[in-house]
Tab-separated table of C-alpha atoms in Angstrom:
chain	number	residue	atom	x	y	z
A	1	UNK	CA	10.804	60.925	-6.530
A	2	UNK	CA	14.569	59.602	-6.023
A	3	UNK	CA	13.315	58.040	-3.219
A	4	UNK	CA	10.413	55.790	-4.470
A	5	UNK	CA	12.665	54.886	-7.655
A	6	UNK	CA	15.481	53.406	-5.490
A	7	UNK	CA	12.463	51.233	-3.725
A	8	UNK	CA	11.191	50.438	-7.242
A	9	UNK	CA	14.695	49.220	-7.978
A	10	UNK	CA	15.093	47.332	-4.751
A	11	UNK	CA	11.524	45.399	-5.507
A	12	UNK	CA	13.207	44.375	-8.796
A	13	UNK	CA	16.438	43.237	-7.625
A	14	UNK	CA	14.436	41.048	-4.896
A	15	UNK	CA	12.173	39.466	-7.773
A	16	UNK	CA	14.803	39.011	-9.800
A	17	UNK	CA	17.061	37.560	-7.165
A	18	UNK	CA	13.682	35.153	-6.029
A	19	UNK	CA	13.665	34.427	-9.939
A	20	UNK	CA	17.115	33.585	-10.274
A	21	UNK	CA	17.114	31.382	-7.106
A	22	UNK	CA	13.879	29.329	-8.256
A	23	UNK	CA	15.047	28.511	-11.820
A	24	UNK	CA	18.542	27.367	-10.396
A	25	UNK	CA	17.330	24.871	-8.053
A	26	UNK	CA	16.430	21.434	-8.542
A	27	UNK	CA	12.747	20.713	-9.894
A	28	UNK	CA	11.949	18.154	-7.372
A	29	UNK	CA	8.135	17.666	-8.939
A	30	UNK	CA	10.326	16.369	-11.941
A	31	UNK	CA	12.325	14.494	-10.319
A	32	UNK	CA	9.320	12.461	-9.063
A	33	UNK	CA	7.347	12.828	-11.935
A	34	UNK	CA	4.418	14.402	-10.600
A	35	UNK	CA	2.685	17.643	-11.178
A	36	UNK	CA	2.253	20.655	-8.817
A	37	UNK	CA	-1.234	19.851	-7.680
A	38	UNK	CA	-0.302	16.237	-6.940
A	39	UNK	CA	-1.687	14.924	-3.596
A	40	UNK	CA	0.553	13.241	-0.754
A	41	UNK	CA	-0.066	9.766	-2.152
A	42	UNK	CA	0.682	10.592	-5.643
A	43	UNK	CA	4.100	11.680	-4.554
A	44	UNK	CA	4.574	8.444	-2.027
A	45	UNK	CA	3.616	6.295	-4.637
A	46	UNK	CA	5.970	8.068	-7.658
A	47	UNK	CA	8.685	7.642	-5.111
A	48	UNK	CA	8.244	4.124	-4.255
A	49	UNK	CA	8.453	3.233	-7.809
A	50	UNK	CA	11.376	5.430	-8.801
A	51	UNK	CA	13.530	4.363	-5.517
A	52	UNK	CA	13.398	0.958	-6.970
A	53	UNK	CA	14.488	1.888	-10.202
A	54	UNK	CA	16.974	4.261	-9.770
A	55	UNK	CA	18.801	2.449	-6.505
A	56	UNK	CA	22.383	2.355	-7.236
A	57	UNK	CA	23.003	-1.207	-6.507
A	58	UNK	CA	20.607	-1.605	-9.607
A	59	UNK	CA	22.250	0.522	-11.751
A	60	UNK	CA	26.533	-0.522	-11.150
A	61	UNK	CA	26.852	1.077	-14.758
A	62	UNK	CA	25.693	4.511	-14.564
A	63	UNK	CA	28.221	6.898	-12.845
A	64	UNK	CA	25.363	9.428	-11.809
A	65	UNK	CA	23.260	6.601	-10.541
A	66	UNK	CA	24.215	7.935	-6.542
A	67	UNK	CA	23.544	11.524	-8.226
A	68	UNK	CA	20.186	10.134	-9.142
A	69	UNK	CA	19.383	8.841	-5.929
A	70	UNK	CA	20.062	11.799	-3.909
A	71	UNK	CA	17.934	14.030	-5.753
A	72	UNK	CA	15.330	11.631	-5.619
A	73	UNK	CA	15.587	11.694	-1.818
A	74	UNK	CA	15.573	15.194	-1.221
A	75	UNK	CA	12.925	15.736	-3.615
A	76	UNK	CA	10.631	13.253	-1.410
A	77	UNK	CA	11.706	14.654	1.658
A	78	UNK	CA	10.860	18.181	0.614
A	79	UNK	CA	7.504	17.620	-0.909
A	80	UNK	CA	6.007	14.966	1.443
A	81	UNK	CA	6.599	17.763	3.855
A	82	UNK	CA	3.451	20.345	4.481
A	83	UNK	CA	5.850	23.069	5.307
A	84	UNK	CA	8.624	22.277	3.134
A	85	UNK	CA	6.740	22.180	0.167
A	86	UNK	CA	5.064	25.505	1.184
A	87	UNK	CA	8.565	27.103	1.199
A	88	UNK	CA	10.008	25.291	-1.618
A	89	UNK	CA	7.228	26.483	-4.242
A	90	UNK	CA	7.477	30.038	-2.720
A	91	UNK	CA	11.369	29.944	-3.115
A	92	UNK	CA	12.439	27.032	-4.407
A	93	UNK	CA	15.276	24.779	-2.851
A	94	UNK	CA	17.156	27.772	-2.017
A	95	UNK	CA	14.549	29.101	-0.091
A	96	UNK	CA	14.170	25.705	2.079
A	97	UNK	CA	15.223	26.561	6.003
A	98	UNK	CA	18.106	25.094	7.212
A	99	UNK	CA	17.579	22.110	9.514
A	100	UNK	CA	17.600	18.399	10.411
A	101	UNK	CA	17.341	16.507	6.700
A	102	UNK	CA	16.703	13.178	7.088
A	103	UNK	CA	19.180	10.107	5.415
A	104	UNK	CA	17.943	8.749	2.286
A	105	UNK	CA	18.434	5.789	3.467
A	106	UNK	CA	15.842	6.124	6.214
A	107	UNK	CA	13.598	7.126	3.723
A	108	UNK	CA	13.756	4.324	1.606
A	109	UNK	CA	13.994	2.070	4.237
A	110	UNK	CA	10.604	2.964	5.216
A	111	UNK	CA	8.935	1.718	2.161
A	112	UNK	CA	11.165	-1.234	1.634
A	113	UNK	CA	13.549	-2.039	5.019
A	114	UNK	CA	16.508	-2.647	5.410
A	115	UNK	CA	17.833	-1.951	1.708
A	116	UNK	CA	21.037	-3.665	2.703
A	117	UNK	CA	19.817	-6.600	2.317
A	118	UNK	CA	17.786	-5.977	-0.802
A	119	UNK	CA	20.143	-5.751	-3.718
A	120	UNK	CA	22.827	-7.772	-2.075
A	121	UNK	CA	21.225	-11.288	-3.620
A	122	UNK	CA	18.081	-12.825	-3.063
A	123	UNK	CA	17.802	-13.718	0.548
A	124	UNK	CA	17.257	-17.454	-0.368
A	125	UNK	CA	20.818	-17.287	-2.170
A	126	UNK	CA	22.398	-15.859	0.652
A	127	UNK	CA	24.892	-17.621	2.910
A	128	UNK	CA	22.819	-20.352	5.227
A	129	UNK	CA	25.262	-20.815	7.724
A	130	UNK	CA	24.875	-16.690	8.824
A	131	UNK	CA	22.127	-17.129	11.471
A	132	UNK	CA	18.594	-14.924	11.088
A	133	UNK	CA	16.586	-13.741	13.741
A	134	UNK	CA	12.470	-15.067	13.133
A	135	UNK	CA	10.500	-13.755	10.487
A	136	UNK	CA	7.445	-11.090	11.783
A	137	UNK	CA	3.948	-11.780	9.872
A	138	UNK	CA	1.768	-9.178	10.884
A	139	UNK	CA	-2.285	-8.893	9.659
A	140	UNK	CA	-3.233	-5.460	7.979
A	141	UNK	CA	-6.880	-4.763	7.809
A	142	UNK	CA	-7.570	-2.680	4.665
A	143	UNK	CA	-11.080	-1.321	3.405
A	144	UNK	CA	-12.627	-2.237	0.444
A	145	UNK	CA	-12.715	1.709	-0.715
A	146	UNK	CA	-8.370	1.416	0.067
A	147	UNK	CA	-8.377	-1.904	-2.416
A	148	UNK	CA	-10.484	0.128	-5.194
A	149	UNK	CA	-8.455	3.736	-4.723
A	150	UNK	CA	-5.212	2.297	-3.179
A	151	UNK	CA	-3.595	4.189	-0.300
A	152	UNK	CA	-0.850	4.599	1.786
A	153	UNK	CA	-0.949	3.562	5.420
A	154	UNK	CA	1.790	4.585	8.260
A	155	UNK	CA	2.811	1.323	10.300
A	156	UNK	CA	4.626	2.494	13.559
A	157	UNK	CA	6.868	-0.058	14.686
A	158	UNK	CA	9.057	-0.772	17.672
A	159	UNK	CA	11.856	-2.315	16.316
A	160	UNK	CA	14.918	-4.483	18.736
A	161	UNK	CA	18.311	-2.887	17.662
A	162	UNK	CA	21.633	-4.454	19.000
A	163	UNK	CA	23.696	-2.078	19.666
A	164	UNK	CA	27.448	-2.178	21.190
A	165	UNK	CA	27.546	-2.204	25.407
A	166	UNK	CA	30.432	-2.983	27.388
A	167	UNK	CA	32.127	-6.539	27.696
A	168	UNK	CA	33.104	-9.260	25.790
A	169	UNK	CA	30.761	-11.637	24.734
A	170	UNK	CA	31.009	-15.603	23.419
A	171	UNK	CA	29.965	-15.499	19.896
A	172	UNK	CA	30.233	-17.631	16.492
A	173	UNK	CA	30.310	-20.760	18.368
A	174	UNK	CA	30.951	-24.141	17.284
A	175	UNK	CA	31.707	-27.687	16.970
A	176	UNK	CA	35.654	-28.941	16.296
A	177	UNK	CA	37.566	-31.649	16.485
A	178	UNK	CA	40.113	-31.593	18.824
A	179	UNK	CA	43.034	-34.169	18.127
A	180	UNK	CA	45.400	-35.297	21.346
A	181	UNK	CA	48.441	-37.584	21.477
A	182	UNK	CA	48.516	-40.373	24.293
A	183	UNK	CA	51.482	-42.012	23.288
A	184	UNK	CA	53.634	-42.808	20.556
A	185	UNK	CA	50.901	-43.473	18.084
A	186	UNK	CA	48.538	-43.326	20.082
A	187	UNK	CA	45.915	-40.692	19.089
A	188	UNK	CA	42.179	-39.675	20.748
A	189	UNK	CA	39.811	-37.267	18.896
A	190	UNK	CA	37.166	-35.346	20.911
A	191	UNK	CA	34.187	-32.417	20.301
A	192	UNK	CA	34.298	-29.367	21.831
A	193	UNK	CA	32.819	-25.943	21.501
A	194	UNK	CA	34.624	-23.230	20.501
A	195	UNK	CA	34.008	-19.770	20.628
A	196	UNK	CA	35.315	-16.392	19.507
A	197	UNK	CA	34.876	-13.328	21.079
A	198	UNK	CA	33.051	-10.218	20.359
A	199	UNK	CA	31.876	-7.036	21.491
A	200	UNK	CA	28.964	-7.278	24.186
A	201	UNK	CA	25.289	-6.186	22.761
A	202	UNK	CA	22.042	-5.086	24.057
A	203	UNK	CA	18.927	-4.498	22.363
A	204	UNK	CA	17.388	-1.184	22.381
A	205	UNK	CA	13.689	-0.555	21.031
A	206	UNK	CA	14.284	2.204	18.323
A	207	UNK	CA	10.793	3.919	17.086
A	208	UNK	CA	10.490	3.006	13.478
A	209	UNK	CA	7.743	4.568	10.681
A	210	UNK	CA	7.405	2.001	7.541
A	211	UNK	CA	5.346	3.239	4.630
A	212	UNK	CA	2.882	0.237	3.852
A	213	UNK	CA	1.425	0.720	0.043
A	214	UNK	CA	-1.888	-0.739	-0.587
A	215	UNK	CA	-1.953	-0.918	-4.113
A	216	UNK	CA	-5.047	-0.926	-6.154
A	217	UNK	CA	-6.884	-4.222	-6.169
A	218	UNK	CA	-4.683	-5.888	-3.716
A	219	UNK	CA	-5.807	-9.026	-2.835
A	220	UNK	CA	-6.465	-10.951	0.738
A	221	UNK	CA	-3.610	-12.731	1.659
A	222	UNK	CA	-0.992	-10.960	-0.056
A	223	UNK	CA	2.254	-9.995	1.675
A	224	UNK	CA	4.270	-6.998	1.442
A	225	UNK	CA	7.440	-7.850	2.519
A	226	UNK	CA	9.873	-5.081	4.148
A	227	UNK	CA	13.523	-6.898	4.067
A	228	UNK	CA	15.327	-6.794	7.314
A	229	UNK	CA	12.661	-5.374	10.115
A	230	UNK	CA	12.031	-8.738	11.526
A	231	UNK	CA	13.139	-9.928	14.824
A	232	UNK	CA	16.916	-9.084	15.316
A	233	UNK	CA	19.743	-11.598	15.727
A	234	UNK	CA	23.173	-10.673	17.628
A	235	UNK	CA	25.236	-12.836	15.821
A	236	UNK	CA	23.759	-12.529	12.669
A	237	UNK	CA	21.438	-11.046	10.195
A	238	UNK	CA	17.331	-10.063	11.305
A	239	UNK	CA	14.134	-11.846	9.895
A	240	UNK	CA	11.765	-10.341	8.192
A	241	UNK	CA	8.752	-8.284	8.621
A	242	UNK	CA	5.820	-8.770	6.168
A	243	UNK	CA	2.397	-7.673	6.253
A	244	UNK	CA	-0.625	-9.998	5.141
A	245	UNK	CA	-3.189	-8.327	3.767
A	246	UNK	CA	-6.704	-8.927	5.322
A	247	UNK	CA	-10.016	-7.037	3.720
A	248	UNK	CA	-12.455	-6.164	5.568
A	249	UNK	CA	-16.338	-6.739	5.412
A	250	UNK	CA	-18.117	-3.973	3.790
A	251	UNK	CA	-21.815	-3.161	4.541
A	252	UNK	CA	-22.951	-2.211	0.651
A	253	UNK	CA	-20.327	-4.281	-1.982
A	254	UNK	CA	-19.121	-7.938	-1.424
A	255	UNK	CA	-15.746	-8.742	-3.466
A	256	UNK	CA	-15.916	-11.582	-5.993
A	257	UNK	CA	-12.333	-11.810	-7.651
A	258	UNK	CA	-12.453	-8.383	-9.616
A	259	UNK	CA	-16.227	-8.410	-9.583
A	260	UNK	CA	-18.773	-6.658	-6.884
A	261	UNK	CA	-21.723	-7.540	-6.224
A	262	UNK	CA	-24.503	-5.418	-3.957
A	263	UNK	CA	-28.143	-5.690	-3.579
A	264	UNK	CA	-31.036	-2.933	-4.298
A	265	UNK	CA	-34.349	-3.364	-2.752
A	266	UNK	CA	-37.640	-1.928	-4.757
A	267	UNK	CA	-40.650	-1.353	-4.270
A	268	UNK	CA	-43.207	-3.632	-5.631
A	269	UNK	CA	-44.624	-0.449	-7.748
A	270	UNK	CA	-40.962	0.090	-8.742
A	271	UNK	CA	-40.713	-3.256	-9.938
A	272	UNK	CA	-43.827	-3.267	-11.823
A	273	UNK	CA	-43.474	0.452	-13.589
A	274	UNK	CA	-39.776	1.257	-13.302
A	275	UNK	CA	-37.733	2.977	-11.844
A	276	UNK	CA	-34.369	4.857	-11.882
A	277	UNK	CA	-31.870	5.657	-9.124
A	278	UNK	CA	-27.644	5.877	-8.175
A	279	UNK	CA	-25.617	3.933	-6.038
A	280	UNK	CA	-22.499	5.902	-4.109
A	281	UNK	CA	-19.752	3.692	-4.887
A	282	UNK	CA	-16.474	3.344	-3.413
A	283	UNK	CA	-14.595	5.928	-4.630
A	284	UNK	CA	-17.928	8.662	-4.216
A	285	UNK	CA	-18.578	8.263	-7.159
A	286	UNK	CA	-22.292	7.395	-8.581
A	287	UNK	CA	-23.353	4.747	-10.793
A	288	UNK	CA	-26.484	6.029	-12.079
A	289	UNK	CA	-29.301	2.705	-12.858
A	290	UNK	CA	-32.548	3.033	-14.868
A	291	UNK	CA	-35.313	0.181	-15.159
A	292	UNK	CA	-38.136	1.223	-17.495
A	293	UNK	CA	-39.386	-2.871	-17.910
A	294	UNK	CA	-40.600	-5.184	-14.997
A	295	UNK	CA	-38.100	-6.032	-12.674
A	296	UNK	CA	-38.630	-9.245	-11.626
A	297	UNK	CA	-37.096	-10.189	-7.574
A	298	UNK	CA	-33.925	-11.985	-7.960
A	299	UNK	CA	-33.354	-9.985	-11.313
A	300	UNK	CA	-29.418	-8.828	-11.890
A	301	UNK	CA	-27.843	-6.194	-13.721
A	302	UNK	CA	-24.028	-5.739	-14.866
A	303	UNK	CA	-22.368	-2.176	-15.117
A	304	UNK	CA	-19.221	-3.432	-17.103
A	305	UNK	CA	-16.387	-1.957	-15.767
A	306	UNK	CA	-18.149	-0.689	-12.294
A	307	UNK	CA	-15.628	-3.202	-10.641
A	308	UNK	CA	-12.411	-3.094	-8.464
A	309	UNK	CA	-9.637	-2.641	-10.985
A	310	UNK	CA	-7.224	-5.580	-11.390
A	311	UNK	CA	-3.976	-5.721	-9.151
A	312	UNK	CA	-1.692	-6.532	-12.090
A	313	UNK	CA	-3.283	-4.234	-14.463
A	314	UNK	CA	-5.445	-1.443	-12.799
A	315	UNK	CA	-6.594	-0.369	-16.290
A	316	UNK	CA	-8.925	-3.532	-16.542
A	317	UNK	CA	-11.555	-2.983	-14.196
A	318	UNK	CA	-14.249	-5.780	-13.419
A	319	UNK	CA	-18.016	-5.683	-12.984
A	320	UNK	CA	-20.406	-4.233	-10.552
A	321	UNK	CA	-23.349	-7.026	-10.366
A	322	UNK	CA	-26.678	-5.772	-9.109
A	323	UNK	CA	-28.993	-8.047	-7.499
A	324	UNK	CA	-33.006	-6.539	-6.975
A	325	UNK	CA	-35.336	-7.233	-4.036
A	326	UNK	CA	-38.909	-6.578	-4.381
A	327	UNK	CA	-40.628	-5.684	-0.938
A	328	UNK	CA	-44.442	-6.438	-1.175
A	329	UNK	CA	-46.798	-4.229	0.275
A	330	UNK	CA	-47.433	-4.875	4.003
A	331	UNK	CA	-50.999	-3.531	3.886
A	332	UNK	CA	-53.831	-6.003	2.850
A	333	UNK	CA	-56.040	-5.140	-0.499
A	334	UNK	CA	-59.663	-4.775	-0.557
A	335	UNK	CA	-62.408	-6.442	-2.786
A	336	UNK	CA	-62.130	-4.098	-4.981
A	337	UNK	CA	-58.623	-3.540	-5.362
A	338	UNK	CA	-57.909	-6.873	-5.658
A	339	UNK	CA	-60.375	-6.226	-9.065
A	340	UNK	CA	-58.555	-3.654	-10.101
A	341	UNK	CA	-55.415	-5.372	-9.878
A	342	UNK	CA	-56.620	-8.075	-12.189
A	343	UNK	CA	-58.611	-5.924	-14.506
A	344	UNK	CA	-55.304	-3.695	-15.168
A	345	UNK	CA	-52.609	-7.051	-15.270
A	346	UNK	CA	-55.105	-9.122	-17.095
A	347	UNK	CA	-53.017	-12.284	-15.967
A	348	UNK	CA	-54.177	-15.522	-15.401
A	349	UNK	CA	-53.483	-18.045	-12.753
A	350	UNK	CA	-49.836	-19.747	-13.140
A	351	UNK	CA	-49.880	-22.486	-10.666
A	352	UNK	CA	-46.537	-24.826	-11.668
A	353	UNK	CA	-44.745	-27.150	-9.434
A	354	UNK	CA	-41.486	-28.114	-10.202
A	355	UNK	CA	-37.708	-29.068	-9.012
A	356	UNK	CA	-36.210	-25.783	-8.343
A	357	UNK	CA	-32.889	-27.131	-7.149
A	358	UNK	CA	-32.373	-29.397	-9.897
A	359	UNK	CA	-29.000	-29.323	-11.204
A	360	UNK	CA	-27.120	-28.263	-7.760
């Protein structure tokens, strides 16, 4: 009896401990914003906005702005992670195994580059005379269901590094006047090149993994830029990367602005007696269409906010435009079909000629 109370007491001393260890860490689904349940691209996209905000170059005024920062980087790195996040809701942060953490800094330059160059002044207002390695423009196909649901896509780059070999190298050259005396007052001025010298460099291809966002109703032809991942410059500063957005074709929805547009093909007894059906949208979801009137071919239909939703304010959605075929019967009626046709449309002949493309 002695026995199973001391293991009873043990089991509460371990929950408690557990307890204790879980409510004193940090709440890193807080931190981000996000709730327990949220998906991978919930959390990539609550980071992406936060890291902007709470960057300490933005914020010189706020002592805990670093503070801020940090948490929000280990709270990313923790939950983007399968297994970490497995451990961390079992245990919390205490809980986490010890092991390689990555820099913050790496993690934010993945969704943004080089943030050294970010908050230091617009690039345009930077000095011009510091040379820049060539700007990188790089196509990214995207889906029309990634434009309608947004996503994140993984972009693995190899990206030229200098770094520091052995030797000296000519560097920061440049034009002077050089001023000699010939004789007494006698002076000749000539150009020459001079040159400091620097540390020796090599390039080295280092394996880079940028974090491309493609935000809801993105638009062809749009760039993401990430700041400093361009091509690399020895003596100076590296170009830019940025990635042009390029949507693909899709087989069912064409994009019009905001708008889709798709086509249904009906029967001709569809068309005459109506009809009711759903098309899978983008998302999986269905829009669900009913016809109870004569639907004549060429006949449209708007579902009001059926649309992609708009890239500067994804609450306004537009419209999904419906266009109808009819597809005649490919067998030919009889006598007396062609009777009972008539008999049950009572419709006379309409024979009218006229300028159908008047006006375009």
């Amino acid at each position: 009896m002695a026995k199973k109370g001391i293991n009873i007491w043990n089991v509460c001393c371990l929950l408690l401990y557990i307890t204790t260890a879980v409510l004193a860490s940090r709440d890193f689904y807080k931190i981000l914003g996000v709730s327990k349940t949220a998906s991978i691209r919930d959390i990539k996209k609550a980071y992406r906005k936060l890291a902007l905000q709470l960057h300490p170059d933005r914020n010189p005024d706020d002592p805990k702005a670093q503070d801020k920062f940090a948490d929000l980087g280990a709270a990313y790195e923790v939950l983007s992670d399968e297994e970490k996040r497995k451990q961390y809701d079992m245990y919390g942060e205490d809980g986490l195994k010890e092991g390689h953490h990555s820099s913050h800094n790496d993690i934010f330059s993945s969704f943004f580059g080089d943030f050294g160059f970010m908050f230091g002044g617009n690039r345009q207002q930077q000095d011009r005379n510091i040379p820049r390695g060539n700007d990188i423009v790089l196509d990214l196909e995207v889906t029309l269901e990634e434009v309608y649901s947004g996503n994140f896509v993984e972009v693995v780059r190899n990206k030229p590094v200098a770094k520091e070999a052995p030797g000296k190298r000519k560097c920061n050259c440049r034009q002077e006047m050089r001023t000699t005396q010939l004789g007494p007052g006698r002076f000749q001025m000539t150009q020459e090149t001079v040159c400091d010298e620097c540390p020796n460099v090599k390039l080295v291809n280092e394996e880079r993994t940028l974090e491309v966002e493609i935000e809801q109703g993105v638009r062809d032809e749009m760039e993401y830029p990430f700041i400093g991942e361009g091509e690399p410059h020895i003596d100076g500063e590296p170009g830019d990367l940025r990635f042009r957005i390029k949507v693909l074709k899709h087989p069912v929805f064409e994009r019009r602005g905001d708008d889709l547009y798709t086509n249904v093909t009906i029967s001709l007894v569809e068309a005459l007696v109506g009809f009711e059906m759903d098309i899978v949208h983008l998302d999986g979801h269905k829009v669900h269409i009913v016809r109870d009137k004569i639907t004549k071919p060429g006949a449209r239909m708007w579902k009001k906010g059926e649309g992609l939703p708009n890239f500067d304010n994804i609450n306004i959605r537009g419209s999904l435009i419906i266009t109808f075929d009819v597809e005649f019967p490919q067998t030919q009626l009889d006598d007396q079909q062609k009777e009972g046709i008539r008999s049950i449309l009572k419709q006379g002949s309409v024979q009218k000629v006229y300028n159908g493309l008047q006006g375009y």
